[in-house]
Amino acid sequence: MYKTCIEVDSLSLHRHKLKKLCISLTSQSDHPLLVLCGTKNKITNSEHWIPKLYFRIASCLLSCCDLKCRVFKNKLIFTKLSSCFCGIIPPVAQQLHRENIQRIVREALSLSKVSPSELSAIATTIKPGLALSLGVGLSFSLQLVNQFKKPFIPIHHMEAHALTIRLTNKVEFPFLVLLISGGHCLLALVRGVSDFLLLGKSLDIAPGDMLDKVARRLSLIKHPECSTMSGGKAIEHLAKQGNKLHFDFKPPMQRAKNCDFSFSGLQHVIDKTIMQKEIEEGIEKGQILSSAADIAAAVQHTIACHIAKRTHRAILFCKQRNLLSQSNAVLVVSGGVASNLYIRKALEIITDATQCTLLCPPPRLCTDNGIMVAWNGVERLHAGLGILYDTEGIRYEPKCPLGVDISKEVGEAAIRVPRLKMKI
Ligand code: KG4
Ligand code: ZN
């Protein structure tokens, strides 16, 4: 479907830290849609997180009568602009975004050979995320909206994640979605384009955030095989060489019969274990433990079991309440952590046991990207939902839950999850 994939520019302000600015666009369109989305991410070179700003800009093809087909048949050019703001204070990064955003949109439009007047709508992520990045994206979009007199489609970042699968697979509503990344962790029932029931979420940090912290604590950036990988990827890579049985970390929240998650307690236990091992091995913080691979394997196994168990309960809850199709229940898993094959296998055990179909968007679409926001715009345009012709009073929302939160009801159902052998 995607015929071309080109790196447009690489603006490296810091060698090791990559900040992504993405533009994705399609060409030969009757009704293009320009999408601007801003979200937060984190980068660090120490124990402290430094906010990382994201902007993704996409223009997507669509035809109002036969929307999906047109998107599928058309050529899609995906361009990426990378830069980095490591060590730069957010207002400076914000200024850089301001300066870049105009050029990026110009390049996107010029590459797609689409003039702004030909756009059918402008879609922009306005919630949730880092205020500074959402603000730049929104104010720039509104300028375009007013200048070219286009309808505006505000996008919820998580909704965009959840719907991406419908770009590549024929998935009907309702379906269950598990979003696991560096910034999110939630389970939701998707009943329609903008109709979500939130079944559970992380009470503290996201699994990718935790894996990044553990990888940093293990100094995996100094490991010759892992130095260029994200924290989560480094843990997955090293875990293959380790023995998970050498450490016994307990999956969190074993007694809470709901679908919420927690990772920070486990992370502290792991931190303590690493400190103890450093003393035992007589090495300084910052050097790589001989048991790093075993720790990675045990950490990966523990979070895989935790995620699988909460997901298992969500499936059982939905089945019990008849919220999912009895004959063709679908679980969609997305977000950066979903590219972890060990975690996917753990989820496969659950979907096999519950006769569900497990679907993951391709890794490139699984993570934060412009295409998912573009697709969300297409879905909304198609459904005639949330298309604004008057943007008066529109605001970005740094915090915004997804859908109707029924996690309390899920907890009250106190569903027992049968024990499954997690032989991965
Ligand atoms: O969705 P994403 O690109 O961005 C947001 O967090 O919003 O996800 C990035 C996260 C990082 O925390 C990274 O460590 C994690 O996904 N990740 C992985 C893997 N690849 C990336 N976690 C586990 N296993 C992987 N293979
Ligand atoms: Zn995201």
CSV table of C-alpha atoms and ligand atoms in Angstrom, one decimal:
chain,number,residue,atom,x,y,z
A,1,MET,CA,0.0,0.0,0.0
A,2,TYR,CA,2.8,2.4,0.9
A,3,LYS,CA,4.9,2.7,-2.2
A,4,THR,CA,7.4,5.2,-1.2
A,5,CYS,CA,9.2,5.8,2.1
A,6,ILE,CA,11.7,8.6,2.1
A,7,GLU,CA,13.6,10.4,4.8
A,8,VAL,CA,13.2,14.1,4.0
A,9,ASP,CA,15.5,15.7,6.4
A,10,SER,CA,17.4,15.0,9.5
A,11,LEU,CA,18.0,17.8,11.9
A,12,SER,CA,20.2,16.3,14.6
A,13,LEU,CA,20.7,18.7,17.4
A,14,HIS,CA,22.1,15.9,19.6
A,15,ARG,CA,23.8,12.9,18.2
A,16,HIS,CA,22.2,10.2,20.4
A,17,LYS,CA,18.7,11.5,20.9
A,18,LEU,CA,16.2,11.3,18.1
A,19,LYS,CA,13.2,13.6,18.0
A,20,LYS,CA,10.9,12.7,15.3
A,21,LEU,CA,8.9,15.0,13.3
A,22,CYS,CA,6.9,13.1,10.8
A,23,ILE,CA,5.0,14.1,7.7
A,24,SER,CA,3.0,11.5,5.9
A,25,LEU,CA,1.1,12.4,2.9
A,26,THR,CA,-0.7,10.9,0.0
A,27,SER,CA,-0.7,12.1,-3.6
A,28,GLN,CA,-3.1,12.1,-6.5
A,29,SER,CA,-6.0,13.0,-4.4
A,30,ASP,CA,-9.5,14.3,-4.9
A,31,HIS,CA,-10.0,15.2,-1.3
A,32,PRO,CA,-6.8,15.4,0.7
A,33,LEU,CA,-6.8,15.9,4.4
A,34,LEU,CA,-4.1,17.6,6.2
A,35,VAL,CA,-3.4,16.4,9.7
A,36,LEU,CA,-1.3,18.0,12.4
A,37,CYS,CA,-0.7,16.2,15.6
A,38,GLY,CA,1.4,17.0,18.5
A,39,THR,CA,2.0,14.7,21.4
A,40,LYS,CA,4.5,14.3,24.2
A,41,ASN,CA,7.3,11.9,24.6
A,42,LYS,CA,10.3,11.6,26.8
A,43,ILE,CA,14.0,11.4,26.2
A,44,THR,CA,16.8,11.4,28.6
A,45,ASN,CA,20.5,11.0,29.0
A,46,SER,CA,20.4,10.8,32.8
A,47,GLU,CA,18.0,9.6,35.4
A,48,HIS,CA,15.8,12.5,34.7
A,49,TRP,CA,13.2,12.6,31.9
A,50,ILE,CA,13.3,15.6,29.6
A,51,PRO,CA,10.1,16.3,27.8
A,52,LYS,CA,10.3,15.5,24.1
A,53,LEU,CA,7.9,17.2,21.8
A,54,TYR,CA,6.4,15.5,18.8
A,55,PHE,CA,4.8,16.9,15.7
A,56,ARG,CA,3.4,14.7,13.1
A,57,ILE,CA,1.9,16.0,10.0
A,58,ALA,CA,0.0,14.0,7.6
A,59,SER,CA,-2.1,14.5,4.6
A,60,CYS,CA,-4.2,11.6,3.5
A,61,LEU,CA,-6.2,10.9,0.5
A,62,LEU,CA,-9.8,10.3,0.6
A,63,SER,CA,-12.8,10.4,-1.6
A,64,CYS,CA,-16.1,11.1,0.1
A,65,CYS,CA,-18.1,8.4,-1.6
A,66,ASP,CA,-15.7,5.5,-1.4
A,67,LEU,CA,-13.4,6.5,1.3
A,68,LYS,CA,-11.5,3.4,2.3
A,69,CYS,CA,-11.0,2.1,-1.2
A,70,ARG,CA,-9.5,5.4,-2.3
A,71,VAL,CA,-7.1,5.4,0.5
A,72,PHE,CA,-6.2,1.8,-0.2
A,73,LYS,CA,-5.7,2.3,-3.9
A,74,ASN,CA,-3.8,5.5,-3.7
A,75,LYS,CA,-0.1,5.9,-3.4
A,76,LEU,CA,1.0,7.0,0.0
A,77,ILE,CA,4.3,8.8,0.5
A,78,PHE,CA,5.6,8.7,4.0
A,79,THR,CA,8.2,11.2,5.0
A,80,LYS,CA,10.0,11.7,8.2
A,81,LEU,CA,11.8,14.6,9.6
A,82,SER,CA,14.0,13.8,12.5
A,83,SER,CA,15.5,16.2,14.9
A,84,CYS,CA,16.3,16.3,18.6
A,85,PHE,CA,15.7,18.6,21.5
A,86,CYS,CA,17.6,16.8,24.2
A,87,GLY,CA,18.8,19.1,26.9
A,88,ILE,CA,16.9,21.9,25.4
A,89,ILE,CA,14.4,23.6,27.6
A,90,PRO,CA,10.8,23.2,26.4
A,91,PRO,CA,10.2,26.8,25.4
A,92,VAL,CA,13.2,26.6,23.1
A,93,ALA,CA,11.9,23.4,21.6
A,94,GLN,CA,8.6,25.0,21.2
A,95,GLN,CA,10.1,27.8,19.3
A,96,LEU,CA,11.9,25.3,17.0
A,97,HIS,CA,8.6,23.6,16.4
A,98,ARG,CA,7.0,26.9,15.5
A,99,GLU,CA,9.8,27.6,13.0
A,100,ASN,CA,9.7,24.1,11.5
A,101,ILE,CA,6.0,23.5,11.3
A,102,GLN,CA,5.4,25.9,8.4
A,103,ARG,CA,8.2,24.4,6.4
A,104,ILE,CA,7.0,20.9,7.1
A,105,VAL,CA,3.5,21.6,6.0
A,106,ARG,CA,4.8,23.3,2.9
A,107,GLU,CA,7.0,20.3,2.0
A,108,ALA,CA,4.1,17.9,2.7
A,109,LEU,CA,1.8,19.8,0.4
A,110,SER,CA,4.4,20.2,-2.3
A,111,LEU,CA,5.4,16.5,-2.2
A,112,SER,CA,1.8,15.5,-2.5
A,113,LYS,CA,1.2,18.0,-5.3
A,114,VAL,CA,-1.8,19.2,-3.4
A,115,SER,CA,-2.6,22.8,-2.9
A,116,PRO,CA,-4.2,23.9,0.4
A,117,SER,CA,-7.4,24.9,-1.4
A,118,GLU,CA,-7.8,21.3,-2.5
A,119,LEU,CA,-7.8,20.0,1.1
A,120,SER,CA,-11.1,18.7,2.3
A,121,ALA,CA,-10.4,19.1,6.0
A,122,ILE,CA,-7.6,19.7,8.5
A,123,ALA,CA,-7.3,17.3,11.4
A,124,THR,CA,-5.1,18.0,14.4
A,125,THR,CA,-4.4,16.2,17.6
A,126,ILE,CA,-5.7,18.4,20.4
A,127,LYS,CA,-5.7,16.0,23.3
A,128,PRO,CA,-4.1,14.6,25.4
A,129,GLY,CA,-0.4,15.5,25.3
A,130,LEU,CA,2.2,18.1,26.2
A,131,ALA,CA,0.6,21.5,26.3
A,132,LEU,CA,3.4,23.2,24.5
A,133,SER,CA,3.4,20.9,21.6
A,134,LEU,CA,-0.4,20.7,21.3
A,135,GLY,CA,-0.6,24.5,21.5
A,136,VAL,CA,1.8,25.0,18.5
A,137,GLY,CA,-0.1,22.4,16.5
A,138,LEU,CA,-3.5,23.8,17.2
A,139,SER,CA,-2.7,27.4,16.6
A,140,PHE,CA,-1.0,26.6,13.4
A,141,SER,CA,-3.9,24.5,12.2
A,142,LEU,CA,-6.4,27.2,13.1
A,143,GLN,CA,-4.4,29.7,11.0
A,144,LEU,CA,-4.7,27.3,8.0
A,145,VAL,CA,-8.4,26.6,8.8
A,146,ASN,CA,-9.2,30.3,8.7
A,147,GLN,CA,-7.0,31.1,5.8
A,148,PHE,CA,-8.3,28.3,3.5
A,149,LYS,CA,-11.8,28.1,5.0
A,150,LYS,CA,-11.6,24.4,5.7
A,151,PRO,CA,-13.5,22.3,8.2
A,152,PHE,CA,-11.5,21.3,11.3
A,153,ILE,CA,-11.4,17.8,12.8
A,154,PRO,CA,-10.0,17.7,16.4
A,155,ILE,CA,-8.4,14.4,17.2
A,156,HIS,CA,-7.9,12.5,20.4
A,157,HIS,CA,-4.5,10.8,20.4
A,158,MET,CA,-5.6,7.5,21.9
A,159,GLU,CA,-8.6,7.3,19.6
A,160,ALA,CA,-6.2,7.6,16.7
A,161,HIS,CA,-4.1,4.7,18.1
A,162,ALA,CA,-7.2,2.6,18.6
A,163,LEU,CA,-8.6,3.0,15.1
A,164,THR,CA,-5.3,2.5,13.1
A,165,ILE,CA,-6.0,-1.2,12.7
A,166,ARG,CA,-9.0,-0.4,10.5
A,167,LEU,CA,-6.6,1.2,8.0
A,168,THR,CA,-4.9,-2.2,7.3
A,169,ASN,CA,-7.5,-4.8,8.4
A,170,LYS,CA,-11.2,-5.3,8.0
A,171,VAL,CA,-12.2,-4.9,11.6
A,172,GLU,CA,-15.8,-4.2,12.5
A,173,PHE,CA,-17.0,-2.5,15.7
A,174,PRO,CA,-17.0,-3.5,18.5
A,175,PHE,CA,-13.5,-4.7,19.3
A,176,LEU,CA,-11.2,-4.6,22.3
A,177,VAL,CA,-8.0,-2.5,22.2
A,178,LEU,CA,-4.9,-2.7,24.3
A,179,LEU,CA,-2.6,0.3,24.0
A,180,ILE,CA,0.8,-0.2,25.4
A,181,SER,CA,3.6,2.3,24.8
A,182,GLY,CA,6.0,4.7,26.5
A,183,GLY,CA,3.2,7.1,27.3
A,184,HIS,CA,0.0,5.0,27.5
A,185,CYS,CA,-1.4,1.9,28.9
A,186,LEU,CA,-5.1,1.2,28.6
A,187,LEU,CA,-7.7,-1.4,27.7
A,188,ALA,CA,-10.8,-0.1,26.0
A,189,LEU,CA,-13.8,-1.4,24.1
A,190,VAL,CA,-14.2,0.4,20.8
A,191,ARG,CA,-17.9,0.5,19.9
A,192,GLY,CA,-17.6,3.1,17.2
A,193,VAL,CA,-15.4,5.8,15.7
A,194,SER,CA,-15.9,8.0,18.8
A,195,ASP,CA,-17.6,5.5,21.1
A,196,PHE,CA,-15.2,4.0,23.7
A,197,LEU,CA,-15.6,2.3,27.0
A,198,LEU,CA,-12.5,2.5,29.2
A,199,LEU,CA,-12.1,-0.8,31.0
A,200,GLY,CA,-8.8,-0.2,32.7
A,201,LYS,CA,-5.6,1.9,32.6
A,202,SER,CA,-2.2,2.2,34.3
A,203,LEU,CA,-2.5,3.7,37.8
A,204,ASP,CA,1.1,5.1,37.5
A,205,ILE,CA,3.6,4.8,34.6
A,206,ALA,CA,3.3,3.1,31.2
A,207,PRO,CA,5.1,-0.2,30.5
A,208,GLY,CA,7.4,1.4,27.8
A,209,ASP,CA,8.4,4.1,30.3
A,210,MET,CA,9.2,1.4,32.8
A,211,LEU,CA,11.3,-0.7,30.3
A,212,ASP,CA,13.1,2.5,29.3
A,213,LYS,CA,13.9,3.2,33.0
A,214,VAL,CA,15.1,-0.3,33.6
A,215,ALA,CA,17.2,-0.3,30.5
A,216,ARG,CA,18.8,3.0,31.6
A,217,ARG,CA,19.4,1.7,35.1
A,218,LEU,CA,21.1,-1.4,33.5
A,219,SER,CA,23.2,1.1,31.4
A,220,LEU,CA,22.2,-0.8,28.3
A,221,ILE,CA,23.2,2.2,26.2
A,222,LYS,CA,26.8,1.1,26.8
A,223,HIS,CA,26.0,-2.5,25.7
A,224,PRO,CA,27.6,-3.0,22.2
A,225,GLU,CA,24.5,-4.8,20.9
A,226,CYS,CA,21.9,-2.4,22.4
A,227,SER,CA,23.4,1.1,22.1
A,228,THR,CA,21.1,2.3,19.3
A,229,MET,CA,17.9,0.6,20.6
A,230,SER,CA,15.0,2.0,22.6
A,231,GLY,CA,14.9,0.8,26.2
A,232,GLY,CA,12.1,-1.7,25.4
A,233,LYS,CA,13.8,-3.1,22.4
A,234,ALA,CA,17.1,-3.5,24.3
A,235,ILE,CA,15.4,-5.4,27.0
A,236,GLU,CA,13.7,-7.7,24.4
A,237,HIS,CA,17.0,-8.3,22.7
A,238,LEU,CA,19.0,-9.0,25.8
A,239,ALA,CA,16.2,-11.2,27.3
A,240,LYS,CA,16.8,-13.7,24.6
A,241,GLN,CA,20.3,-14.4,26.0
A,242,GLY,CA,19.1,-14.5,29.6
A,243,ASN,CA,17.3,-17.0,32.0
A,244,LYS,CA,14.1,-15.5,33.4
A,245,LEU,CA,14.1,-18.1,36.2
A,246,HIS,CA,17.2,-16.5,37.8
A,247,PHE,CA,15.0,-13.7,39.2
A,248,ASP,CA,11.6,-13.9,40.7
A,249,PHE,CA,9.7,-10.7,40.2
A,250,LYS,CA,6.0,-10.8,41.1
A,251,PRO,CA,3.5,-9.5,38.7
A,252,PRO,CA,1.8,-6.4,40.2
A,253,MET,CA,-1.8,-6.1,41.5
A,254,GLN,CA,-2.4,-9.9,41.7
A,255,ARG,CA,-5.2,-9.5,44.1
A,256,ALA,CA,-7.0,-6.6,42.4
A,257,LYS,CA,-9.7,-8.2,40.2
A,258,ASN,CA,-9.9,-5.3,37.8
A,259,CYS,CA,-8.3,-4.4,34.5
A,260,ASP,CA,-6.0,-1.6,35.8
A,261,PHE,CA,-2.2,-1.9,35.5
A,262,SER,CA,0.7,-0.7,37.6
A,263,PHE,CA,4.4,-0.7,36.8
A,264,SER,CA,6.2,1.7,39.1
A,265,GLY,CA,6.2,-0.6,42.2
A,266,LEU,CA,7.7,-3.4,40.1
A,267,GLN,CA,10.3,-0.9,38.7
A,268,HIS,CA,11.4,0.0,42.2
A,269,VAL,CA,11.8,-3.7,43.1
A,270,ILE,CA,13.9,-4.1,40.0
A,271,ASP,CA,16.0,-1.0,40.9
A,272,LYS,CA,16.7,-2.5,44.3
A,273,THR,CA,17.6,-5.9,42.8
A,274,ILE,CA,20.0,-4.2,40.4
A,275,MET,CA,21.6,-2.2,43.3
A,276,GLN,CA,22.0,-5.4,45.3
A,277,LYS,CA,23.6,-7.2,42.3
A,278,GLU,CA,26.0,-4.3,41.8
A,279,ILE,CA,27.2,-4.7,45.4
A,280,GLU,CA,27.5,-8.5,45.0
A,281,GLU,CA,29.4,-8.2,41.7
A,282,GLY,CA,31.5,-5.3,43.1
A,283,ILE,CA,30.7,-3.0,40.2
A,284,GLU,CA,29.8,0.7,40.1
A,285,LYS,CA,26.5,2.1,39.0
A,286,GLY,CA,26.9,2.7,35.3
A,287,GLN,CA,28.7,-0.6,34.5
A,288,ILE,CA,26.9,-3.5,33.0
A,289,LEU,CA,26.0,-6.4,35.3
A,290,SER,CA,26.9,-9.9,34.3
A,291,SER,CA,23.3,-10.8,35.2
A,292,ALA,CA,21.8,-8.0,33.0
A,293,ALA,CA,20.4,-10.5,30.5
A,294,ASP,CA,18.8,-12.6,33.2
A,295,ILE,CA,17.2,-9.5,34.7
A,296,ALA,CA,16.0,-8.4,31.3
A,297,ALA,CA,14.4,-11.8,30.7
A,298,ALA,CA,12.7,-11.8,34.2
A,299,VAL,CA,11.4,-8.2,33.8
A,300,GLN,CA,10.0,-9.0,30.3
A,301,HIS,CA,8.3,-12.1,31.5
A,302,THR,CA,6.8,-10.4,34.5
A,303,ILE,CA,5.3,-7.5,32.6
A,304,ALA,CA,4.1,-9.9,29.9
A,305,CYS,CA,2.2,-11.9,32.5
A,306,HIS,CA,0.8,-8.7,34.1
A,307,ILE,CA,-0.4,-7.3,30.8
A,308,ALA,CA,-1.8,-10.7,29.7
A,309,LYS,CA,-3.7,-11.2,32.9
A,310,ARG,CA,-5.4,-7.8,32.8
A,311,THR,CA,-6.3,-8.3,29.2
A,312,HIS,CA,-7.6,-11.8,29.9
A,313,ARG,CA,-10.0,-10.3,32.5
A,314,ALA,CA,-11.1,-7.6,30.0
A,315,ILE,CA,-12.0,-10.3,27.4
A,316,LEU,CA,-13.9,-12.3,30.0
A,317,PHE,CA,-15.7,-9.1,31.2
A,318,CYS,CA,-16.7,-8.2,27.6
A,319,LYS,CA,-17.9,-11.8,26.9
A,320,GLN,CA,-19.8,-11.9,30.1
A,321,ARG,CA,-21.6,-8.7,29.3
A,322,ASN,CA,-22.1,-9.6,25.6
A,323,LEU,CA,-20.0,-6.5,24.6
A,324,LEU,CA,-18.0,-8.4,22.0
A,325,SER,CA,-19.0,-10.5,19.1
A,326,GLN,CA,-19.5,-14.1,20.4
A,327,SER,CA,-18.3,-15.7,17.2
A,328,ASN,CA,-15.5,-13.2,16.1
A,329,ALA,CA,-14.2,-11.3,19.1
A,330,VAL,CA,-11.1,-9.2,18.2
A,331,LEU,CA,-8.3,-7.9,20.4
A,332,VAL,CA,-6.2,-5.2,18.8
A,333,VAL,CA,-2.8,-4.5,20.4
A,334,SER,CA,-1.0,-1.3,19.5
A,335,GLY,CA,1.7,1.1,20.8
A,336,GLY,CA,5.5,0.8,20.8
A,337,VAL,CA,5.5,-2.0,23.4
A,338,ALA,CA,3.2,-4.1,21.1
A,339,SER,CA,6.2,-4.7,18.9
A,340,ASN,CA,7.6,-6.9,21.6
A,341,LEU,CA,7.3,-10.5,20.3
A,342,TYR,CA,7.4,-12.0,23.8
A,343,ILE,CA,4.5,-9.9,25.0
A,344,ARG,CA,2.6,-10.7,21.8
A,345,LYS,CA,3.1,-14.4,22.5
A,346,ALA,CA,1.8,-14.0,26.0
A,347,LEU,CA,-1.3,-12.3,24.6
A,348,GLU,CA,-1.6,-15.0,22.0
A,349,ILE,CA,-1.9,-17.6,24.8
A,350,ILE,CA,-4.8,-15.5,26.1
A,351,THR,CA,-6.6,-15.0,22.8
A,352,ASP,CA,-6.2,-18.8,22.0
A,353,ALA,CA,-7.7,-19.7,25.3
A,354,THR,CA,-10.6,-17.3,24.8
A,355,GLN,CA,-11.2,-17.9,21.1
A,356,CYS,CA,-10.4,-14.3,20.1
A,357,THR,CA,-8.5,-13.0,17.2
A,358,LEU,CA,-5.3,-11.1,18.0
A,359,LEU,CA,-4.5,-8.3,15.6
A,360,CYS,CA,-1.5,-5.8,15.7
A,361,PRO,CA,-1.0,-3.0,13.2
A,362,PRO,CA,2.4,-3.3,11.4
A,363,PRO,CA,5.1,-1.9,13.7
A,364,ARG,CA,5.4,1.3,11.7
A,365,LEU,CA,1.8,2.1,12.2
A,366,CYS,CA,1.7,0.7,15.7
A,367,THR,CA,3.7,3.5,17.2
A,368,ASP,CA,2.9,7.3,17.3
A,369,ASN,CA,2.7,8.5,13.7
A,370,GLY,CA,1.0,10.9,11.4
A,371,ILE,CA,-0.8,8.2,9.5
A,372,MET,CA,-2.9,7.1,12.5
A,373,VAL,CA,-4.1,10.7,13.0
A,374,ALA,CA,-4.8,11.0,9.3
A,375,TRP,CA,-6.8,7.8,9.4
A,376,ASN,CA,-8.7,9.0,12.4
A,377,GLY,CA,-9.6,12.1,10.4
A,378,VAL,CA,-10.7,9.9,7.5
A,379,GLU,CA,-12.9,7.8,9.8
A,380,ARG,CA,-14.5,10.9,11.3
A,381,LEU,CA,-15.1,12.5,7.9
A,382,HIS,CA,-16.6,9.3,6.7
A,383,ALA,CA,-18.9,8.9,9.7
A,384,GLY,CA,-19.7,12.7,9.8
A,385,LEU,CA,-18.5,12.9,13.4
A,386,GLY,CA,-16.8,15.9,15.0
A,387,ILE,CA,-16.3,17.9,11.9
A,388,LEU,CA,-16.2,21.6,12.9
A,389,TYR,CA,-17.1,24.4,10.6
A,390,ASP,CA,-16.7,26.9,13.5
A,391,THR,CA,-13.5,26.7,15.6
A,392,GLU,CA,-14.5,29.4,18.0
A,393,GLY,CA,-13.6,28.4,21.6
A,394,ILE,CA,-11.7,25.3,20.6
A,395,ARG,CA,-8.9,24.5,23.1
A,396,TYR,CA,-6.3,21.8,23.4
A,397,GLU,CA,-6.5,19.5,26.5
A,398,PRO,CA,-3.2,18.2,28.0
A,399,LYS,CA,-5.2,15.7,30.0
A,400,CYS,CA,-8.2,13.9,28.5
A,401,PRO,CA,-9.5,10.4,29.3
A,402,LEU,CA,-10.6,8.2,26.5
A,403,GLY,CA,-14.3,7.4,26.4
A,404,VAL,CA,-16.6,6.5,29.2
A,405,ASP,CA,-14.7,5.1,32.2
A,406,ILE,CA,-16.3,1.9,33.4
A,407,SER,CA,-13.2,0.5,35.1
A,408,LYS,CA,-15.0,0.7,38.5
A,409,GLU,CA,-17.8,-1.6,37.2
A,410,VAL,CA,-15.2,-3.9,35.8
A,411,GLY,CA,-13.5,-4.1,39.2
A,412,GLU,CA,-16.9,-4.7,40.9
A,413,ALA,CA,-17.5,-7.6,38.6
A,414,ALA,CA,-14.4,-9.2,40.3
A,415,ILE,CA,-13.9,-11.7,37.5
A,416,ARG,CA,-11.6,-14.6,38.4
A,417,VAL,CA,-9.1,-15.3,35.6
A,418,PRO,CA,-8.3,-18.9,35.1
A,419,ARG,CA,-4.6,-19.7,35.5
A,420,LEU,CA,-2.9,-20.3,32.1
A,421,LYS,CA,0.5,-21.8,31.6
A,422,MET,CA,2.6,-18.9,30.3
A,423,LYS,CA,5.0,-21.1,28.4
A,424,ILE,CA,6.6,-18.6,26.1
B,1,KG4,O1,4.3,4.2,20.8
B,1,KG4,P1,5.7,4.7,21.0
B,1,KG4,O2,6.5,4.8,19.8
B,1,KG4,O3,5.7,6.2,21.6
B,1,KG4,C1,5.0,6.5,22.8
B,1,KG4,O4,5.5,6.1,23.8
B,1,KG4,O5,4.1,7.3,22.7
B,1,KG4,O6,6.3,3.8,22.0
B,1,KG4,C2,7.7,3.9,22.5
B,1,KG4,C3,7.9,3.0,23.6
B,1,KG4,C4,9.2,3.2,24.3
B,1,KG4,O7,9.1,3.2,25.7
B,1,KG4,C5,10.0,1.9,23.9
B,1,KG4,O8,11.0,1.5,24.9
B,1,KG4,C6,8.9,0.9,23.7
B,1,KG4,O9,7.9,1.6,23.1
B,1,KG4,N1,9.4,-0.2,22.8
B,1,KG4,C7,9.4,-1.5,23.2
B,1,KG4,C8,9.9,-2.2,22.0
B,1,KG4,N2,10.1,-1.3,21.0
B,1,KG4,C9,9.8,-0.1,21.5
B,1,KG4,N3,9.1,-2.1,24.3
B,1,KG4,C10,9.2,-3.4,24.4
B,1,KG4,N4,9.7,-4.2,23.3
B,1,KG4,C11,10.0,-3.6,22.2
B,1,KG4,N5,10.5,-4.4,21.2
B,2,ZN,ZN,0.9,7.4,21.4
